[in-house]
Amino acid sequence: MEPMFTPALHRQRHQFVIDFVKRKKPKKVLDLGCCECVLLKQLKFHREIELLVGLDIDGVQVKKKMHGLAPISTDYLQPSYDQLRIELYQGSVTEKDARLRGFDLVTSIELIEHLTLADVELFSEVVFGYLTPEAVIVSTPNSDFNPFLPGLVGFRHIDHKFEWTRTEFKSWAMKVCLQYGYEVELTGVGQAPPGQQERVGFCSQIGVFHRLGGKERYNMFDEDAEDVFSYTLLYSIIYPSLHDNNILRRVLMCEVVYWADKLKRRWTAEETGERDDTDDLCQAEGEGGECFRASERHVDTEEAQTACGAEMKTLVDQEEEDGELFWRRGQPDSDKWRRCVSVPLAVLWCCCPKVSVLSGSVSNLRLLLMDEPGVKLSQDGSAMLLNHQEQDLDDDESDDDEHRADLEDSGYADARQCPPLAEPEEDWEANV
Ligand code: SAH
């Protein structure tokens, strides 16, 4: 049998919510009767949402799929600046809980018909009178449409306590608006057959409520609100974000190490006349490539300034005073020679757009690197010092500690240390 709706009706209901979220960009969203978290799993990709909460009376249903809300590997590998916390609670919409107050959007998709009419009254009081969200989306079956559902006898689901006509839904919605200070727009999803829309309306009727009086109204209710906590927290997760200083440092360090090594190879290859394998990659870096080439020529000050901005000048000048990007050092008690590569921070900042975005400025970059135990900076803090190739060293001396010790011996030990930066019978609900 051909599906009656394309996309399926439950998808259309969820898409209705998603379209609303795209338009209104709510930061705090609560899904009542979240069941197996299907809608929440879609909403978590809308990163303007900072707090996403689900509530259902059936904790077993919630627990079945809740781990699908956890961050995936890319959320850790490429954290964004956006912040997201997800919480799931077990509890009834007929009971109050202060943790769910003050949301921008509350959704109740195919929930109210599972409540007795007495509980619908409590639902109204809790949602509109206590939680007082700025917007509420309520969807429920439109019984005017039922004659079009093939094979349907009685209600669309065995657990439904009622199914309202459009008139009954409108009457409830208007009462809620008058009682709790909201306005409502009545619409729906699931188009009727051609020529019947006007007569029977949508398969799922939807009311979109907006609180009158804006944010002040919430504050007014706030004073008198009871601090009740009746729900049980089942799940809570905070997504990795670059707002977390530790995560920011980790991501920045990966970029810095990658780019510093690339520059080192490039310069080394240039000196030895060998082809550098990373060359092609470098050329593909767009603006960064410009800076890269500038640094190749021991940094053409004017060119670098144009590309990187005024802040670079001082540092570039200092580097030029040092004269060499490669330098040698002999140990007094050894006949071995060490070669180190000095990578100016200004060049690093300029070459890698991500480094510049994450650090904000060359001086911030310096401060961040000064606090990294694995990083060695030049005495004036303007450059990162990397040991040259392991081939210059005996095998047993090629580990990082040796490298660091070498650099310390070389008179760069007193590079300044700075404090860290502040800073789912026939299920019409699911299948049509
Ligand atoms: N909103 C989901 C599922 C709707 S089915 C969707 O869009 O697909 C209705 C859900 O409401 C079920 O998961 C049921 O457990 C839940 N429910 C029923 N009575 C409830 C109550 N008093 N409080 C909270 N959730 C309730």
Short mmCIF file of C-alpha atoms and ligand atoms in Angstrom, two decimals:
data_model
loop_
_atom_site.label_atom_id
_atom_site.label_comp_id
_atom_site.label_asym_id
_atom_site.label_seq_id
_atom_site.Cartn_x
_atom_site.Cartn_y
_atom_site.Cartn_z
CA MET A 1 0.00 0.00 0.00
CA GLU A 2 1.24 3.48 -0.87
CA PRO A 3 2.16 5.49 2.21
CA MET A 4 -0.49 8.07 2.89
CA PHE A 5 1.95 10.84 3.58
CA THR A 6 5.31 11.66 2.09
CA PRO A 7 7.36 12.31 4.15
CA ALA A 8 5.76 10.15 6.83
CA LEU A 9 3.51 12.09 9.21
CA HIS A 10 5.76 11.73 12.25
CA ARG A 11 8.61 13.16 10.19
CA GLN A 12 6.46 16.07 9.11
CA ARG A 13 5.65 16.85 12.75
CA HIS A 14 9.31 16.84 13.70
CA GLN A 15 10.22 18.87 10.63
CA PHE A 16 7.64 21.45 11.72
CA VAL A 17 9.54 21.87 15.00
CA ILE A 18 12.90 22.00 13.23
CA ASP A 19 11.68 24.70 10.85
CA PHE A 20 10.49 26.71 13.86
CA VAL A 21 13.88 26.30 15.52
CA LYS A 22 15.64 27.43 12.36
CA ARG A 23 13.50 30.57 12.23
CA LYS A 24 13.39 31.52 15.91
CA LYS A 25 16.74 30.18 17.07
CA PRO A 26 15.74 29.28 20.66
CA LYS A 27 18.62 28.67 23.04
CA LYS A 28 16.77 26.47 25.54
CA VAL A 29 14.45 23.77 24.16
CA LEU A 30 12.37 21.24 26.14
CA ASP A 31 10.65 18.26 24.48
CA LEU A 32 7.78 16.85 26.57
CA GLY A 33 6.97 13.17 26.01
CA CYS A 34 10.32 12.75 24.28
CA CYS A 35 9.95 8.94 24.20
CA GLU A 36 13.00 7.47 22.39
CA CYS A 37 14.52 10.91 21.81
CA VAL A 38 13.92 10.94 18.04
CA LEU A 39 13.20 14.66 17.89
CA LEU A 40 16.00 15.51 20.31
CA LYS A 41 18.49 13.65 18.12
CA GLN A 42 17.60 15.94 15.24
CA LEU A 43 17.56 19.08 17.33
CA LYS A 44 21.06 18.53 18.68
CA PHE A 45 22.46 19.47 15.27
CA HIS A 46 21.01 22.94 15.59
CA ARG A 47 23.83 24.40 17.54
CA GLU A 48 22.16 27.67 18.35
CA ILE A 49 20.48 25.53 21.03
CA GLU A 50 22.57 25.61 24.17
CA LEU A 51 20.33 23.54 26.44
CA LEU A 52 18.30 20.64 25.08
CA VAL A 53 16.08 18.78 27.54
CA GLY A 54 13.75 15.80 27.18
CA LEU A 55 11.06 14.66 29.64
CA ASP A 56 9.01 11.47 29.58
CA ILE A 57 7.04 9.50 32.15
CA ASP A 58 8.46 6.28 30.72
CA GLY A 59 12.10 6.08 31.77
CA VAL A 60 12.58 2.69 30.10
CA GLN A 61 11.70 4.13 26.68
CA VAL A 62 14.03 7.06 27.21
CA LYS A 63 16.95 4.87 28.30
CA LYS A 64 16.66 2.63 25.20
CA LYS A 65 18.16 5.14 22.83
CA MET A 66 19.46 7.99 24.96
CA HIS A 67 23.13 7.24 24.27
CA GLY A 68 22.51 8.23 20.66
CA LEU A 69 22.57 11.79 22.02
CA ALA A 70 26.22 11.57 23.02
CA PRO A 71 28.85 13.55 21.13
CA ILE A 72 30.41 11.74 18.19
CA SER A 73 34.14 11.62 17.44
CA THR A 74 34.10 14.73 15.24
CA ASP A 75 32.58 16.71 18.10
CA TYR A 76 35.80 15.95 20.02
CA LEU A 77 38.22 16.22 17.10
CA GLN A 78 36.81 19.46 15.77
CA PRO A 79 35.05 21.12 18.68
CA SER A 80 33.05 24.18 17.80
CA TYR A 81 32.59 27.39 19.76
CA ASP A 82 28.92 26.48 20.28
CA GLN A 83 27.95 25.18 23.68
CA LEU A 84 25.45 22.37 24.17
CA ARG A 85 24.20 20.58 27.25
CA ILE A 86 21.65 17.76 26.93
CA GLU A 87 19.57 16.51 29.87
CA LEU A 88 16.89 13.81 30.03
CA TYR A 89 14.41 13.47 32.86
CA GLN A 90 11.86 10.92 33.92
CA GLY A 91 8.68 12.54 35.23
CA SER A 92 5.11 13.58 34.46
CA VAL A 93 4.02 16.73 32.68
CA THR A 94 1.34 17.00 35.36
CA GLU A 95 3.99 17.78 37.96
CA LYS A 96 6.15 20.85 38.37
CA ASP A 97 9.92 20.97 38.38
CA ALA A 98 11.78 24.24 38.68
CA ARG A 99 14.67 23.07 36.48
CA LEU A 100 12.44 23.27 33.41
CA ARG A 101 11.35 26.86 33.83
CA GLY A 102 12.42 29.72 31.60
CA PHE A 103 12.81 27.85 28.31
CA ASP A 104 12.53 29.55 24.96
CA LEU A 105 10.63 26.67 23.40
CA VAL A 106 8.64 23.73 24.81
CA THR A 107 7.38 21.05 22.39
CA SER A 108 4.58 18.58 23.11
CA ILE A 109 4.31 16.34 20.04
CA GLU A 110 1.44 13.82 20.16
CA LEU A 111 1.44 13.80 23.95
CA ILE A 112 -1.74 15.40 25.34
CA GLU A 113 -4.07 12.72 23.85
CA HIS A 114 -2.27 10.22 26.14
CA LEU A 115 -3.52 12.16 29.18
CA THR A 116 -6.92 12.08 30.82
CA LEU A 117 -8.86 15.33 30.44
CA ALA A 118 -8.20 16.06 34.11
CA ASP A 119 -4.48 15.66 33.46
CA VAL A 120 -4.72 17.92 30.41
CA GLU A 121 -5.85 20.61 32.85
CA LEU A 122 -2.77 19.96 35.00
CA PHE A 123 -0.59 19.92 31.85
CA SER A 124 -1.91 23.39 30.94
CA GLU A 125 -1.23 24.69 34.42
CA VAL A 126 2.28 23.23 34.57
CA VAL A 127 3.37 24.19 31.05
CA PHE A 128 1.68 27.56 30.52
CA GLY A 129 1.23 28.67 34.11
CA TYR A 130 4.44 27.43 35.77
CA LEU A 131 7.12 26.69 33.17
CA THR A 132 6.01 29.80 31.25
CA PRO A 133 8.17 29.25 28.14
CA GLU A 134 8.29 31.91 25.48
CA ALA A 135 6.84 29.53 22.86
CA VAL A 136 4.99 26.19 23.01
CA ILE A 137 4.28 23.85 20.08
CA VAL A 138 1.45 21.35 20.80
CA SER A 139 0.49 18.69 18.24
CA THR A 140 -2.41 16.25 18.62
CA PRO A 141 -4.53 14.09 16.24
CA ASN A 142 -7.32 15.86 14.40
CA SER A 143 -10.30 13.49 14.65
CA ASP A 144 -12.03 15.30 11.75
CA PHE A 145 -9.41 13.64 9.57
CA ASN A 146 -9.93 10.08 10.90
CA PRO A 147 -12.44 8.94 8.19
CA PHE A 148 -9.57 9.30 5.71
CA LEU A 149 -7.34 6.85 7.58
CA PRO A 150 -7.93 3.41 5.98
CA GLY A 151 -8.89 0.61 8.37
CA LEU A 152 -9.02 2.88 11.42
CA VAL A 153 -11.54 1.83 14.06
CA GLY A 154 -11.70 3.93 17.22
CA PHE A 155 -8.65 6.03 18.13
CA ARG A 156 -5.35 6.11 16.26
CA HIS A 157 -3.49 4.54 19.19
CA ILE A 158 -4.57 2.18 21.95
CA ASP A 159 -3.29 4.51 24.67
CA HIS A 160 -5.18 7.60 23.44
CA LYS A 161 -7.66 8.89 25.97
CA PHE A 162 -9.32 11.23 23.44
CA GLU A 163 -8.89 12.64 19.96
CA TRP A 164 -10.15 16.16 19.45
CA THR A 165 -11.93 17.73 16.51
CA ARG A 166 -10.50 21.02 15.29
CA THR A 167 -13.22 22.86 17.23
CA GLU A 168 -12.37 21.06 20.48
CA PHE A 169 -8.65 21.75 20.05
CA LYS A 170 -9.30 25.40 19.31
CA SER A 171 -11.53 25.75 22.34
CA TRP A 172 -8.82 24.29 24.64
CA ALA A 173 -6.15 26.46 23.06
CA MET A 174 -8.16 29.67 23.43
CA LYS A 175 -8.89 28.88 27.08
CA VAL A 176 -5.18 28.38 27.76
CA CYS A 177 -4.36 31.66 26.07
CA LEU A 178 -6.87 33.59 28.14
CA GLN A 179 -5.90 31.93 31.38
CA TYR A 180 -2.13 32.12 31.08
CA GLY A 181 -1.43 35.05 28.78
CA TYR A 182 -0.55 33.47 25.46
CA GLU A 183 -1.63 33.88 21.84
CA VAL A 184 -1.99 30.92 19.50
CA GLU A 185 -1.73 30.16 15.80
CA LEU A 186 -3.54 26.99 14.72
CA THR A 187 -2.10 24.98 11.87
CA GLY A 188 -0.98 21.39 11.19
CA VAL A 189 0.82 18.85 9.04
CA GLY A 190 -0.45 16.01 6.85
CA GLN A 191 -2.46 17.51 4.00
CA ALA A 192 -5.98 16.22 3.32
CA PRO A 193 -6.76 14.70 -0.11
CA PRO A 194 -7.26 17.27 -2.89
CA GLY A 195 -10.34 19.39 -2.37
CA GLN A 196 -10.86 18.19 1.26
CA GLN A 197 -8.39 20.35 3.14
CA GLU A 198 -10.86 23.10 3.97
CA ARG A 199 -13.48 20.58 5.23
CA VAL A 200 -11.29 18.28 7.40
CA GLY A 201 -8.05 20.15 8.01
CA PHE A 202 -4.65 18.54 8.68
CA CYS A 203 -4.13 14.99 9.92
CA SER A 204 -2.11 16.32 12.88
CA GLN A 205 -3.31 19.62 14.27
CA ILE A 206 -0.75 21.94 15.76
CA GLY A 207 -1.02 24.96 18.00
CA VAL A 208 1.92 27.36 18.16
CA PHE A 209 1.64 29.44 21.32
CA HIS A 210 3.57 32.61 22.07
CA ARG A 211 3.69 34.17 25.49
CA LEU A 212 2.34 37.70 25.64
CA GLY A 213 4.49 40.31 27.26
CA GLY A 214 7.91 38.84 26.39
CA LYS A 215 10.62 38.07 28.91
CA GLU A 216 9.34 40.34 31.71
CA ARG A 217 6.38 38.06 32.24
CA TYR A 218 8.65 35.15 33.14
CA ASN A 219 10.35 37.25 35.74
CA MET A 220 7.01 38.28 37.18
CA PHE A 221 5.97 34.63 37.64
CA ASP A 222 9.42 33.79 38.91
CA GLU A 223 8.91 35.57 42.19
CA ASP A 224 5.98 33.36 43.21
CA ALA A 225 7.28 30.11 41.69
CA GLU A 226 7.69 27.07 43.89
CA ASP A 227 11.16 25.54 43.87
CA VAL A 228 9.99 21.96 43.32
CA PHE A 229 12.17 19.20 41.90
CA SER A 230 9.97 16.22 41.08
CA TYR A 231 11.79 14.75 38.06
CA THR A 232 14.62 12.21 38.04
CA LEU A 233 17.66 13.03 35.96
CA LEU A 234 18.44 10.09 33.65
CA TYR A 235 21.13 11.49 31.44
CA SER A 236 23.29 14.56 31.18
CA ILE A 237 26.05 15.38 28.74
CA ILE A 238 28.05 18.50 27.97
CA TYR A 239 29.40 18.75 24.44
CA PRO A 240 33.05 19.71 23.94
CA SER A 241 33.34 23.39 23.14
CA LEU A 242 36.16 25.81 22.45
CA HIS A 243 34.75 27.88 25.29
CA ASP A 244 36.47 25.34 27.50
CA ASN A 245 40.00 26.65 27.93
CA ASN A 246 41.54 23.18 28.14
CA ILE A 247 39.90 22.14 24.87
CA LEU A 248 40.94 25.36 23.21
CA ARG A 249 44.55 24.79 24.27
CA ARG A 250 44.54 21.19 23.04
CA VAL A 251 43.17 22.11 19.59
CA LEU A 252 45.51 25.07 19.27
CA MET A 253 48.52 22.98 20.25
CA CYS A 254 47.71 20.36 17.59
CA GLU A 255 47.61 23.07 14.95
CA VAL A 256 50.76 24.76 16.16
CA VAL A 257 52.76 21.53 16.29
CA TYR A 258 51.52 20.52 12.83
CA TRP A 259 52.36 23.84 11.25
CA ALA A 260 55.67 24.32 13.01
CA ASP A 261 56.79 20.92 11.78
CA LYS A 262 55.63 21.70 8.27
CA LEU A 263 57.60 24.91 8.22
CA LYS A 264 60.65 23.15 9.59
CA ARG A 265 60.52 20.50 6.85
CA ARG A 266 60.07 23.12 4.20
CA TRP A 267 63.03 25.14 5.29
CA THR A 268 65.15 22.08 5.84
CA ALA A 269 64.34 20.79 2.36
CA GLU A 270 65.17 24.16 0.93
CA GLU A 271 68.55 24.16 2.54
CA THR A 272 69.46 20.66 1.53
CA GLY A 273 68.02 21.11 -1.95
CA GLU A 274 65.59 18.18 -1.44
CA ARG A 275 61.94 18.29 -2.44
CA ASP A 276 59.63 18.71 0.53
CA ASP A 277 56.70 16.22 0.49
CA THR A 278 54.44 18.73 2.19
CA ASP A 279 54.96 21.29 -0.57
CA ASP A 280 51.75 20.57 -2.48
CA LEU A 281 49.78 20.80 0.73
CA CYS A 282 51.35 24.11 1.49
CA GLN A 283 50.46 25.56 -1.88
CA ALA A 284 46.82 24.61 -1.28
CA GLU A 285 46.59 26.69 1.87
CA GLY A 286 45.37 29.83 0.10
CA GLU A 287 46.21 32.96 2.03
CA GLY A 288 48.28 30.95 4.46
CA GLY A 289 50.38 29.87 1.50
CA GLU A 290 51.23 33.49 0.82
CA CYS A 291 52.63 33.85 4.28
CA PHE A 292 54.35 30.53 3.98
CA ARG A 293 56.20 31.70 0.94
CA ALA A 294 56.96 34.98 2.66
CA SER A 295 58.53 33.13 5.56
CA GLU A 296 60.60 31.05 3.14
CA ARG A 297 62.45 34.16 2.23
CA HIS A 298 63.24 34.80 5.87
CA VAL A 299 60.09 36.92 5.96
CA ASP A 300 59.78 39.84 3.70
CA THR A 301 58.60 42.35 6.25
CA GLU A 302 56.45 44.45 3.96
CA GLU A 303 54.72 41.44 2.40
CA ALA A 304 54.15 39.73 5.71
CA GLN A 305 52.80 42.93 7.16
CA THR A 306 50.26 43.19 4.38
CA ALA A 307 49.18 39.60 4.88
CA CYS A 308 49.28 39.41 8.63
CA GLY A 309 48.61 42.90 9.90
CA ALA A 310 50.60 45.44 11.79
CA GLU A 311 51.22 43.34 14.89
CA MET A 312 53.64 41.13 13.02
CA LYS A 313 56.16 43.85 12.29
CA THR A 314 57.88 43.99 15.64
CA LEU A 315 58.26 40.29 15.88
CA VAL A 316 59.49 39.95 12.34
CA ASP A 317 62.03 42.65 12.95
CA GLN A 318 63.25 40.84 16.02
CA GLU A 319 63.58 37.65 14.07
CA GLU A 320 65.52 39.43 11.43
CA GLU A 321 67.80 40.78 14.08
CA ASP A 322 68.46 37.19 15.08
CA GLY A 323 69.33 36.82 11.47
CA GLU A 324 69.05 33.07 10.97
CA LEU A 325 66.12 30.69 10.81
CA PHE A 326 68.60 27.86 11.22
CA TRP A 327 71.32 28.03 13.75
CA ARG A 328 73.99 25.76 15.10
CA ARG A 329 75.31 25.22 18.54
CA GLY A 330 78.20 23.25 19.89
CA GLN A 331 78.28 21.83 23.42
CA PRO A 332 81.38 22.67 25.34
CA ASP A 333 81.71 19.13 26.68
CA SER A 334 80.81 17.39 23.44
CA ASP A 335 82.05 17.28 19.93
CA LYS A 336 78.47 16.96 18.63
CA TRP A 337 76.73 19.82 16.94
CA ARG A 338 73.02 20.48 17.25
CA ARG A 339 70.94 22.25 14.66
CA CYS A 340 67.73 23.96 15.66
CA VAL A 341 65.01 25.57 13.63
CA SER A 342 63.52 28.79 14.84
CA VAL A 343 59.91 29.26 13.69
CA PRO A 344 58.72 32.81 14.31
CA LEU A 345 55.32 32.90 16.02
CA ALA A 346 54.25 35.65 13.66
CA VAL A 347 54.85 33.32 10.73
CA LEU A 348 52.96 30.50 12.44
CA TRP A 349 50.10 32.85 13.24
CA CYS A 350 50.08 34.05 9.68
CA CYS A 351 50.39 30.64 7.97
CA CYS A 352 47.58 28.87 9.75
CA PRO A 353 44.15 30.57 9.76
CA LYS A 354 43.02 28.25 12.58
CA VAL A 355 45.92 29.27 14.78
CA SER A 356 45.11 32.94 14.25
CA VAL A 357 41.39 32.42 14.93
CA LEU A 358 41.98 30.31 18.05
CA SER A 359 44.63 32.50 19.59
CA GLY A 360 43.32 35.90 18.51
CA SER A 361 46.73 37.59 18.35
CA VAL A 362 50.41 36.74 18.18
CA SER A 363 50.89 37.88 21.74
CA ASN A 364 48.08 35.59 22.94
CA LEU A 365 49.69 32.78 21.01
CA ARG A 366 52.96 33.48 22.77
CA LEU A 367 51.29 33.48 26.18
CA LEU A 368 49.57 30.17 25.44
CA LEU A 369 52.76 28.54 24.20
CA MET A 370 54.81 29.78 27.12
CA ASP A 371 52.59 27.71 29.37
CA GLU A 372 53.06 24.53 27.34
CA PRO A 373 55.72 22.25 28.85
CA GLY A 374 56.45 20.60 25.48
CA VAL A 375 57.14 23.87 23.70
CA LYS A 376 60.40 25.79 23.69
CA LEU A 377 60.41 29.45 22.86
CA SER A 378 63.30 31.70 21.98
CA GLN A 379 64.59 33.99 24.68
CA ASP A 380 62.53 36.96 23.54
CA GLY A 381 59.49 34.69 23.11
CA SER A 382 59.11 35.58 19.45
CA ALA A 383 59.85 32.16 17.98
CA MET A 384 59.28 28.49 18.60
CA LEU A 385 62.43 26.42 18.70
CA LEU A 386 62.41 22.97 17.17
CA ASN A 387 65.29 20.56 17.08
CA HIS A 388 66.35 19.88 13.56
CA GLN A 389 66.39 16.29 12.26
CA GLU A 390 67.08 13.24 14.37
CA GLN A 391 69.84 12.34 11.90
CA ASP A 392 71.95 14.98 13.55
CA LEU A 393 71.67 13.11 16.83
CA ASP A 394 72.67 9.73 18.08
CA ASP A 395 69.57 7.44 18.19
CA ASP A 396 69.54 7.31 21.96
CA GLU A 397 69.48 11.05 22.13
CA SER A 398 66.59 11.65 19.82
CA ASP A 399 63.72 11.64 22.29
CA ASP A 400 61.88 14.76 23.34
CA ASP A 401 63.52 15.11 26.74
CA GLU A 402 66.93 15.18 25.15
CA HIS A 403 65.74 17.77 22.70
CA ARG A 404 64.44 19.92 25.50
CA ALA A 405 67.65 19.51 27.51
CA ASP A 406 69.67 20.52 24.47
CA LEU A 407 67.64 23.63 24.04
CA GLU A 408 67.96 24.49 27.69
CA ASP A 409 71.75 24.11 27.46
CA SER A 410 71.76 26.46 24.53
CA GLY A 411 70.89 29.49 26.60
CA TYR A 412 67.18 29.44 25.77
CA ALA A 413 66.32 28.01 29.16
CA ASP A 414 65.09 31.27 30.53
CA ALA A 415 62.28 31.81 28.06
CA ARG A 416 59.61 33.56 30.11
CA GLN A 417 56.85 31.56 31.75
CA CYS A 418 53.48 33.31 31.94
CA PRO A 419 50.26 32.43 33.81
CA PRO A 420 47.60 30.58 31.76
CA LEU A 421 45.14 32.81 29.87
CA ALA A 422 42.10 33.90 31.86
CA GLU A 423 39.81 33.51 30.40
CA PRO A 424 7.96 4.97 18.45
CA GLU A 425 -2.40 -2.54 16.78
CA GLU A 426 -1.86 0.06 13.83
CA ASP A 427 0.21 2.87 14.86
CA TRP A 428 -1.04 5.98 13.14
CA GLU A 429 1.15 8.09 15.33
CA ALA A 430 4.33 6.60 14.05
CA ASN A 431 3.59 5.25 10.57
CA VAL A 432 1.34 7.57 8.66
N1 SAH B 1 6.76 12.95 21.23
C1 SAH B 1 7.17 11.69 20.67
C2 SAH B 1 6.39 10.50 21.18
C3 SAH B 1 4.91 10.70 21.40
S1 SAH B 1 4.15 9.23 22.15
C4 SAH B 1 7.16 11.79 19.15
O1 SAH B 1 7.00 12.86 18.64
O2 SAH B 1 7.40 10.78 18.48
C5 SAH B 1 3.71 9.94 23.74
C6 SAH B 1 4.82 9.95 24.77
O3 SAH B 1 4.37 10.69 25.90
C7 SAH B 1 5.22 8.56 25.26
O4 SAH B 1 6.59 8.42 25.20
C8 SAH B 1 4.73 8.54 26.71
O5 SAH B 1 5.55 7.78 27.56
C9 SAH B 1 4.77 10.00 27.06
N2 SAH B 1 3.87 10.36 28.17
C10 SAH B 1 2.61 9.89 28.42
N3 SAH B 1 2.11 10.45 29.54
C11 SAH B 1 3.05 11.30 30.00
C12 SAH B 1 3.15 12.18 31.11
N4 SAH B 1 2.14 12.30 32.01
N5 SAH B 1 4.27 12.89 31.28
C13 SAH B 1 5.31 12.78 30.41
N6 SAH B 1 5.28 11.98 29.34
C14 SAH B 1 4.18 11.25 29.13
#
